[in-house]
PDB file of C-alpha atoms in Angstrom:
ATOM      1  CA  MET A   1      24.015   2.854  -9.587  1.00  0.00           C
ATOM      2  CA  SER A   2      22.900   2.110  -5.821  1.00  0.00           C
ATOM      3  CA  THR A   3      19.066   1.490  -5.130  1.00  0.00           C
ATOM      4  CA  THR A   4      16.193   1.398  -2.784  1.00  0.00           C
ATOM      5  CA  PRO A   5      14.858  -1.579  -2.241  1.00  0.00           C
ATOM      6  CA  LEU A   6      11.158  -2.046  -2.498  1.00  0.00           C
ATOM      7  CA  LYS A   7       9.140  -3.728   0.793  1.00  0.00           C
ATOM      8  CA  VAL A   8       8.206  -6.524   0.126  1.00  0.00           C
ATOM      9  CA  ILE A   9       5.675  -9.040   2.553  1.00  0.00           C
ATOM     10  CA  VAL A  10       5.728 -12.728   1.798  1.00  0.00           C
ATOM     11  CA  LEU A  11       2.689 -15.231   2.159  1.00  0.00           C
ATOM     12  CA  SER A  12       3.777 -18.748   2.653  1.00  0.00           C
ATOM     13  CA  ASP A  13       3.336 -21.237   5.008  1.00  0.00           C
ATOM     14  CA  ASP A  14       5.890 -24.060   2.943  1.00  0.00           C
ATOM     15  CA  GLN A  15       8.864 -23.586   5.094  1.00  0.00           C
ATOM     16  CA  ASN A  16      11.162 -24.500   2.034  1.00  0.00           C
ATOM     17  CA  THR A  17       9.465 -21.655  -0.751  1.00  0.00           C
ATOM     18  CA  THR A  18       9.829 -19.328   2.308  1.00  0.00           C
ATOM     19  CA  GLU A  19      13.453 -19.603   3.254  1.00  0.00           C
ATOM     20  CA  LYS A  20      13.712 -19.520  -0.933  1.00  0.00           C
ATOM     21  CA  LEU A  21      11.777 -16.324  -1.189  1.00  0.00           C
ATOM     22  CA  LYS A  22      14.185 -14.320   2.427  1.00  0.00           C
ATOM     23  CA  THR A  23      17.658 -16.032   1.220  1.00  0.00           C
ATOM     24  CA  PHE A  24      17.236 -14.864  -2.789  1.00  0.00           C
ATOM     25  CA  CYS A  25      15.307 -11.551  -2.125  1.00  0.00           C
ATOM     26  CA  LEU A  26      18.435 -11.028   0.945  1.00  0.00           C
ATOM     27  CA  GLN A  27      20.572 -11.249  -2.256  1.00  0.00           C
ATOM     28  CA  SER A  28      18.467  -8.738  -4.200  1.00  0.00           C
ATOM     29  CA  ASP A  29      20.020  -4.855  -4.332  1.00  0.00           C
ATOM     30  CA  THR A  30      15.746  -3.834  -5.102  1.00  0.00           C
ATOM     31  CA  ALA A  31      13.802  -6.271  -3.192  1.00  0.00           C
ATOM     32  CA  LYS A  32      13.611  -6.091   1.341  1.00  0.00           C
ATOM     33  CA  VAL A  33      11.388  -8.416   3.237  1.00  0.00           C
ATOM     34  CA  VAL A  34       9.539  -6.609   5.796  1.00  0.00           C
ATOM     35  CA  ARG A  35       7.261  -9.296   7.294  1.00  0.00           C
ATOM     36  CA  VAL A  36       6.283 -13.033   6.387  1.00  0.00           C
ATOM     37  CA  PHE A  37       3.072 -14.343   6.729  1.00  0.00           C
ATOM     38  CA  ASP A  38       2.708 -18.148   6.802  1.00  0.00           C
ATOM     39  CA  LYS A  39      -1.121 -18.170   8.491  1.00  0.00           C
ATOM     40  CA  SER A  40      -4.311 -17.045   7.232  1.00  0.00           C
ATOM     41  CA  LYS A  41      -5.402 -14.918  10.065  1.00  0.00           C
ATOM     42  CA  GLU A  42      -2.350 -13.215  11.187  1.00  0.00           C
ATOM     43  CA  PHE A  43      -2.408 -12.097   7.104  1.00  0.00           C
ATOM     44  CA  LEU A  44      -5.369 -10.533   6.880  1.00  0.00           C
ATOM     45  CA  GLU A  45      -5.298  -8.767   9.825  1.00  0.00           C
ATOM     46  CA  SER A  46      -1.604  -7.437   9.592  1.00  0.00           C
ATOM     47  CA  VAL A  47      -1.791  -6.702   6.405  1.00  0.00           C
ATOM     48  CA  PRO A  48      -3.651  -3.532   5.811  1.00  0.00           C
ATOM     49  CA  LEU A  49      -1.619  -2.267   8.769  1.00  0.00           C
ATOM     50  CA  THR A  50       1.507  -3.178   7.281  1.00  0.00           C
ATOM     51  CA  ASP A  51       3.866  -0.995   5.059  1.00  0.00           C
ATOM     52  CA  PHE A  52       4.947  -2.592   1.978  1.00  0.00           C
ATOM     53  CA  ASP A  53       5.513  -1.833  -2.028  1.00  0.00           C
ATOM     54  CA  TYR A  54       3.723  -5.116  -2.955  1.00  0.00           C
ATOM     55  CA  CYS A  55       2.855  -8.914  -1.710  1.00  0.00           C
ATOM     56  CA  ILE A  56       4.885 -12.848  -3.573  1.00  0.00           C
ATOM     57  CA  ALA A  57       2.388 -14.651  -2.554  1.00  0.00           C
ATOM     58  CA  ASP A  58       2.034 -18.635  -2.293  1.00  0.00           C
ATOM     59  CA  ALA A  59      -1.258 -19.770  -4.199  1.00  0.00           C
ATOM     60  CA  ASP A  60      -1.376 -23.532  -2.063  1.00  0.00           C
ATOM     61  CA  ILE A  61      -1.420 -22.318   1.117  1.00  0.00           C
ATOM     62  CA  LYS A  62      -3.133 -24.738   3.602  1.00  0.00           C
ATOM     63  CA  ASP A  63      -5.441 -23.510   5.713  1.00  0.00           C
ATOM     64  CA  THR A  64      -7.202 -21.408   2.883  1.00  0.00           C
ATOM     65  CA  ASP A  65      -6.338 -20.308  -1.172  1.00  0.00           C
ATOM     66  CA  GLY A  66      -3.752 -17.998  -1.546  1.00  0.00           C
ATOM     67  CA  ILE A  67      -5.498 -16.591  -4.732  1.00  0.00           C
ATOM     68  CA  ALA A  68      -9.147 -15.501  -3.210  1.00  0.00           C
ATOM     69  CA  LEU A  69      -6.842 -14.338   0.411  1.00  0.00           C
ATOM     70  CA  ILE A  70      -4.975 -12.073  -2.708  1.00  0.00           C
ATOM     71  CA  GLN A  71      -8.451 -11.386  -3.773  1.00  0.00           C
ATOM     72  CA  MET A  72     -10.486 -10.512  -0.737  1.00  0.00           C
ATOM     73  CA  LEU A  73      -7.599  -7.804   0.512  1.00  0.00           C
ATOM     74  CA  HIS A  74      -7.558  -6.276  -2.751  1.00  0.00           C
ATOM     75  CA  ILE A  75      -3.386  -5.263  -1.890  1.00  0.00           C
ATOM     76  CA  LYS A  76      -1.007  -4.110  -3.629  1.00  0.00           C
ATOM     77  CA  PRO A  77       0.594  -5.956  -6.624  1.00  0.00           C
ATOM     78  CA  TYR A  78       1.662  -8.801  -5.956  1.00  0.00           C
ATOM     79  CA  ILE A  79       4.087 -12.027  -7.117  1.00  0.00           C
ATOM     80  CA  ILE A  80       2.090 -15.247  -7.598  1.00  0.00           C
ATOM     81  CA  VAL A  81       4.127 -18.174  -6.504  1.00  0.00           C
ATOM     82  CA  THR A  82       2.349 -21.949  -6.959  1.00  0.00           C
ATOM     83  CA  ASP A  83       3.437 -25.255  -8.114  1.00  0.00           C
ATOM     84  CA  GLY A  84       1.212 -24.199 -11.633  1.00  0.00           C
ATOM     85  CA  GLU A  85      -0.505 -28.247 -11.728  1.00  0.00           C
ATOM     86  CA  GLY A  86      -4.351 -28.051 -12.344  1.00  0.00           C
ATOM     87  CA  ASN A  87      -5.443 -24.535 -12.919  1.00  0.00           C
ATOM     88  CA  ARG A  88      -4.070 -23.242 -10.562  1.00  0.00           C
ATOM     89  CA  LEU A  89      -1.441 -20.674 -13.120  1.00  0.00           C
ATOM     90  CA  LYS A  90      -4.280 -20.128 -14.778  1.00  0.00           C
ATOM     91  CA  GLU A  91      -6.012 -18.914 -12.269  1.00  0.00           C
ATOM     92  CA  ALA A  92      -2.732 -17.100 -11.060  1.00  0.00           C
ATOM     93  CA  ILE A  93      -2.376 -15.641 -14.177  1.00  0.00           C
ATOM     94  CA  ASN A  94      -5.453 -14.450 -14.689  1.00  0.00           C
ATOM     95  CA  LEU A  95      -4.812 -12.266 -11.617  1.00  0.00           C
ATOM     96  CA  SER A  96      -2.587 -10.120 -13.680  1.00  0.00           C
ATOM     97  CA  PRO A  97      -0.061 -10.132 -11.078  1.00  0.00           C
ATOM     98  CA  ILE A  98       3.584  -8.555 -12.215  1.00  0.00           C
ATOM     99  CA  ASP A  99       4.536 -11.894 -12.787  1.00  0.00           C
ATOM    100  CA  VAL A 100       3.742 -15.555 -11.735  1.00  0.00           C
ATOM    101  CA  VAL A 101       7.064 -18.078 -10.339  1.00  0.00           C
ATOM    102  CA  LEU A 102       6.814 -22.012 -10.199  1.00  0.00           C
ATOM    103  CA  LYS A 103       8.401 -24.066  -7.966  1.00  0.00           C
ATOM    104  CA  PRO A 104      10.880 -24.830  -6.740  1.00  0.00           C
ATOM    105  CA  VAL A 105      11.599 -22.105  -7.026  1.00  0.00           C
ATOM    106  CA  MET A 106      14.879 -20.987  -8.933  1.00  0.00           C
ATOM    107  CA  LYS A 107      16.896 -17.763  -8.059  1.00  0.00           C
ATOM    108  CA  GLU A 108      17.065 -16.112 -11.786  1.00  0.00           C
ATOM    109  CA  LYS A 109      13.284 -16.856 -12.146  1.00  0.00           C
ATOM    110  CA  LEU A 110      12.503 -15.268  -9.053  1.00  0.00           C
ATOM    111  CA  ASP A 111      15.090 -12.497  -9.791  1.00  0.00           C
ATOM    112  CA  LYS A 112      13.565 -11.702 -12.950  1.00  0.00           C
ATOM    113  CA  ALA A 113      10.338 -11.019 -11.081  1.00  0.00           C
ATOM    114  CA  LEU A 114      11.596  -8.696  -9.274  1.00  0.00           C
ATOM    115  CA  THR A 115      13.335  -7.335 -11.298  1.00  0.00           C
ATOM    116  CA  LYS A 116      10.068  -6.227 -13.050  1.00  0.00           C
ATOM    117  CA  ALA A 117       8.126  -4.893  -9.757  1.00  0.00           C
ATOM    118  CA  PHE A 118      11.022  -2.289  -9.124  1.00  0.00           C
ATOM    119  CA  LYS A 119      10.700  -1.602 -12.778  1.00  0.00           C
ATOM    120  CA  LEU A 120       7.366  -1.265 -12.672  1.00  0.00           C
ATOM    121  CA  LEU A 121       6.680   0.436  -8.953  1.00  0.00           C
ATOM    122  CA  GLY A 122      10.001   1.663  -8.495  1.00  0.00           C
ATOM    123  CA  LYS A 123       9.502   5.478  -9.352  1.00  0.00           C
ATOM    124  CA  GLU A 124       5.853   5.370  -8.892  1.00  0.00           C
ATOM    125  CA  ARG A 125       6.791   4.269  -4.831  1.00  0.00           C
ATOM    126  CA  LYS A 126       7.364   7.921  -3.906  1.00  0.00           C
ATOM    127  CA  HIS A 127       6.573   9.787  -7.195  1.00  0.00           C
ATOM    128  CA  GLY A 128       2.998  10.063  -8.689  1.00  0.00           C
ATOM    129  CA  LEU A 129       1.744  12.128 -11.903  1.00  0.00           C
ATOM    130  CA  PHE A 130      -1.203  14.167 -11.250  1.00  0.00           C
ATOM    131  CA  ARG A 131      -4.010  15.825 -13.001  1.00  0.00           C
ATOM    132  CA  VAL A 132      -4.139  19.223 -11.174  1.00  0.00           C
ATOM    133  CA  ALA A 133      -6.111  22.326 -11.173  1.00  0.00           C
ATOM    134  CA  GLU A 134      -3.243  24.357 -10.305  1.00  0.00           C
ATOM    135  CA  SER A 135      -1.415  23.232 -14.279  1.00  0.00           C
ATOM    136  CA  ASP A 136      -2.044  22.176 -17.565  1.00  0.00           C
ATOM    137  CA  ASN A 137       0.111  19.248 -17.423  1.00  0.00           C
ATOM    138  CA  LYS A 138      -0.119  16.146 -15.199  1.00  0.00           C
ATOM    139  CA  VAL A 139       2.170  17.175 -11.339  1.00  0.00           C
ATOM    140  CA  PRO A 140       4.882  15.260 -10.158  1.00  0.00           C
ATOM    141  CA  LEU A 141       3.823  14.841  -6.636  1.00  0.00           C
ATOM    142  CA  ARG A 142       5.527  13.190  -3.838  1.00  0.00           C
ATOM    143  CA  ILE A 143       3.084  10.731  -2.381  1.00  0.00           C
ATOM    144  CA  GLU A 144       4.546  10.201   0.537  1.00  0.00           C
ATOM    145  CA  GLU A 145       4.847  14.453   2.017  1.00  0.00           C
ATOM    146  CA  MET A 146       0.053  13.611   1.155  1.00  0.00           C
ATOM    147  CA  MET A 147      -0.933  14.429   4.313  1.00  0.00           C
ATOM    148  CA  LEU A 148      -4.226  14.752   4.063  1.00  0.00           C
ATOM    149  CA  ILE A 149      -7.164  14.305   1.244  1.00  0.00           C
ATOM    150  CA  THR A 150     -10.526  16.266   1.225  1.00  0.00           C
ATOM    151  CA  THR A 151     -13.799  15.635  -1.679  1.00  0.00           C
ATOM    152  CA  ASP A 152     -13.926  18.935  -2.642  1.00  0.00           C
ATOM    153  CA  GLN A 153     -16.733  21.418  -1.588  1.00  0.00           C
ATOM    154  CA  VAL A 154     -17.453  23.252  -4.495  1.00  0.00           C
ATOM    155  CA  ASP A 155     -16.964  19.762  -7.244  1.00  0.00           C
ATOM    156  CA  PRO A 156     -16.528  16.205  -5.538  1.00  0.00           C
ATOM    157  CA  ARG A 157     -15.526  14.429  -8.341  1.00  0.00           C
ATOM    158  CA  ASN A 158     -12.056  16.386  -7.397  1.00  0.00           C
ATOM    159  CA  LYS A 159     -10.008  16.339  -3.981  1.00  0.00           C
ATOM    160  CA  GLU A 160      -7.968  18.421  -2.046  1.00  0.00           C
ATOM    161  CA  VAL A 161      -4.530  17.817  -1.134  1.00  0.00           C
ATOM    162  CA  TYR A 162      -2.284  18.985   1.667  1.00  0.00           C
ATOM    163  CA  MET A 163       1.419  18.624   1.022  1.00  0.00           C
ATOM    164  CA  LYS A 164       3.478  18.299   4.015  1.00  0.00           C
ATOM    165  CA  GLY A 165       5.745  21.901   2.955  1.00  0.00           C
ATOM    166  CA  GLY A 166       2.914  23.947   2.935  1.00  0.00           C
ATOM    167  CA  LYS A 167       1.392  23.473  -0.945  1.00  0.00           C
ATOM    168  CA  LYS A 168      -1.825  22.841  -1.688  1.00  0.00           C
ATOM    169  CA  TYR A 169      -3.782  21.410  -4.323  1.00  0.00           C
ATOM    170  CA  THR A 170      -6.343  20.282  -6.321  1.00  0.00           C
ATOM    171  CA  LEU A 171      -6.600  17.019  -7.993  1.00  0.00           C
ATOM    172  CA  MET A 172      -9.177  16.678 -10.751  1.00  0.00           C
ATOM    173  CA  ASN A 173     -11.123  13.815 -11.484  1.00  0.00           C
ATOM    174  CA  TYR A 174     -10.121  10.971  -8.597  1.00  0.00           C
ATOM    175  CA  SER A 175     -11.999   9.135  -6.405  1.00  0.00           C
ATOM    176  CA  MET A 176     -11.340   8.645  -2.588  1.00  0.00           C
ATOM    177  CA  ASP A 177     -10.848   4.883  -3.600  1.00  0.00           C
ATOM    178  CA  ASP A 178      -7.951   5.944  -6.025  1.00  0.00           C
ATOM    179  CA  LEU A 179      -5.912   7.929  -3.658  1.00  0.00           C
ATOM    180  CA  LEU A 180      -6.479   5.638  -0.770  1.00  0.00           C
ATOM    181  CA  GLY A 181      -5.243   2.956  -3.085  1.00  0.00           C
ATOM    182  CA  LEU A 182      -1.541   4.936  -2.875  1.00  0.00           C
ATOM    183  CA  SER A 183       0.118   4.330   0.380  1.00  0.00           C
ATOM    184  CA  ALA A 184      -0.549   2.217   3.458  1.00  0.00           C
ATOM    185  CA  LEU A 185      -0.129   4.696   5.380  1.00  0.00           C
ATOM    186  CA  PHE A 186      -3.289   6.600   3.959  1.00  0.00           C
ATOM    187  CA  ILE A 187      -6.012   6.128   6.091  1.00  0.00           C
ATOM    188  CA  GLN A 188     -10.069   6.714   5.219  1.00  0.00           C
ATOM    189  CA  ILE A 189     -11.340   9.035   8.444  1.00  0.00           C
ATOM    190  CA  ASN A 190     -14.305  10.155   7.300  1.00  0.00           C
ATOM    191  CA  LYS A 191     -16.528  10.047   4.340  1.00  0.00           C
ATOM    192  CA  SER A 192     -15.224  12.970   2.519  1.00  0.00           C
ATOM    193  CA  SER A 193     -11.533  13.030   4.203  1.00  0.00           C
ATOM    194  CA  VAL A 194      -8.108  10.876   3.513  1.00  0.00           C
ATOM    195  CA  VAL A 195      -5.310  11.323   5.810  1.00  0.00           C
ATOM    196  CA  ASN A 196      -2.077   9.921   6.090  1.00  0.00           C
ATOM    197  CA  ILE A 197      -1.443   8.436  10.063  1.00  0.00           C
ATOM    198  CA  GLU A 198       2.299  10.483   9.512  1.00  0.00           C
ATOM    199  CA  ALA A 199       0.083  13.794  10.460  1.00  0.00           C
ATOM    200  CA  VAL A 200      -1.727  12.721  13.150  1.00  0.00           C
ATOM    201  CA  HIS A 201      -0.476  13.722  16.715  1.00  0.00           C
ATOM    202  CA  GLU A 202      -3.167  12.349  18.575  1.00  0.00           C
ATOM    203  CA  VAL A 203      -6.467  10.913  18.577  1.00  0.00           C
ATOM    204  CA  ALA A 204      -8.942  12.450  21.373  1.00  0.00           C
ATOM    205  CA  TYR A 205     -12.543  11.203  21.464  1.00  0.00           C
ATOM    206  CA  ASP A 206     -13.302  11.499  18.080  1.00  0.00           C
ATOM    207  CA  MET A 207     -11.285  13.896  17.044  1.00  0.00           C
ATOM    208  CA  ALA A 208      -7.508  13.505  15.040  1.00  0.00           C
ATOM    209  CA  ILE A 209      -5.581  16.343  15.987  1.00  0.00           C
ATOM    210  CA  LEU A 210      -2.692  16.797  12.976  1.00  0.00           C
ATOM    211  CA  LYS A 211       0.663  18.019  13.472  1.00  0.00           C
ATOM    212  CA  HIS A 212       1.249  21.286  12.625  1.00  0.00           C
ATOM    213  CA  ASN A 213       4.214  21.033   9.796  1.00  0.00           C
ATOM    214  CA  ASN A 214       1.437  23.080   7.109  1.00  0.00           C
ATOM    215  CA  SER A 215      -0.101  26.269   8.158  1.00  0.00           C
ATOM    216  CA  GLU A 216      -3.399  25.122   5.569  1.00  0.00           C
ATOM    217  CA  LEU A 217      -3.636  22.595   6.916  1.00  0.00           C
ATOM    218  CA  PRO A 218      -6.984  22.482   9.229  1.00  0.00           C
ATOM    219  CA  LYS A 219      -5.659  21.795  13.324  1.00  0.00           C
ATOM    220  CA  TYR A 220      -8.208  18.750  13.893  1.00  0.00           C
ATOM    221  CA  ILE A 221     -10.372  16.402  11.289  1.00  0.00           C
ATOM    222  CA  ILE A 222     -12.984  14.648  12.721  1.00  0.00           C
ATOM    223  CA  ILE A 223     -13.265  10.730  13.012  1.00  0.00           C
ATOM    224  CA  GLY A 224     -16.699   9.549  11.511  1.00  0.00           C
ATOM    225  CA  ILE A 225     -18.667   6.970  13.554  1.00  0.00           C
ATOM    226  CA  PRO A 226     -18.373   4.080  10.882  1.00  0.00           C
ATOM    227  CA  TYR A 227     -14.434   4.673  10.456  1.00  0.00           C
ATOM    228  CA  ARG A 228     -13.598   5.203  13.782  1.00  0.00           C
ATOM    229  CA  ALA A 229     -12.079   1.676  15.414  1.00  0.00           C
ATOM    230  CA  ARG A 230     -10.192   1.123  12.007  1.00  0.00           C
ATOM    231  CA  VAL A 231      -8.821   4.057  12.372  1.00  0.00           C
ATOM    232  CA  LEU A 232      -8.035   3.808  16.210  1.00  0.00           C
ATOM    233  CA  GLU A 233      -6.780   0.772  15.693  1.00  0.00           C
ATOM    234  CA  LYS A 234      -3.963   1.572  12.846  1.00  0.00           C
ATOM    235  CA  ILE A 235      -3.338   5.139  14.694  1.00  0.00           C
ATOM    236  CA  PHE A 236      -1.846   2.950  17.201  1.00  0.00           C
ATOM    237  CA  TYR A 237      -0.372   0.295  15.856  1.00  0.00           C
ATOM    238  CA  LYS A 238       1.388   2.686  14.412  1.00  0.00           C
ATOM    239  CA  CYS A 239       2.357   5.202  16.982  1.00  0.00           C
ATOM    240  CA  LYS A 240       2.918   2.737  19.445  1.00  0.00           C
TER     241      LYS A 240
END
């Protein structure tokens, strides 16, 4: 049975480790390396703009601390690679990663970690189960088809989600932070709205004009001043 591999980014400045990770992922049906970072500055700047499912991070980066770097960004799930010396293994395990792989990286060990990641994340990548006002049971929604999420005007604990196909749901008791973390394509555009950058047609001054594939979808969303620089950076990076 064929599988769609998960998108993986690699953080490591150890060339030997990096080459092994790339080679072993290439031989796997469950993982596809989309970007490799060997410098902390580039990692910090680029990861928020990169579409990926999880990160394989080397805890032993020369110019910084790989574990601290992951914690700083609050990124998606990760597999940690470390030499296990001193307290590094304990630190890595305490982060509750998908798995910890010890150096030197062995194919069978990484394969187990990649398989574990796929089992944990594969089904969640495109769908999620959500509590919605429209149903007594949790409803599966395609995360990639969520175009706009706004705070409910009646009860701020709830969020209105506009779907690509035209439907609209009320998500019960979710915070914006919870929903923002579902996809690298989501960006907070003002205090009460998160937009999928795939839904943005263009940016005009202080507003994002949305593509009209949903009659319920507003024509535009005002970009809040505190969010403007980050929104422009991510949208233009995606659209260029």
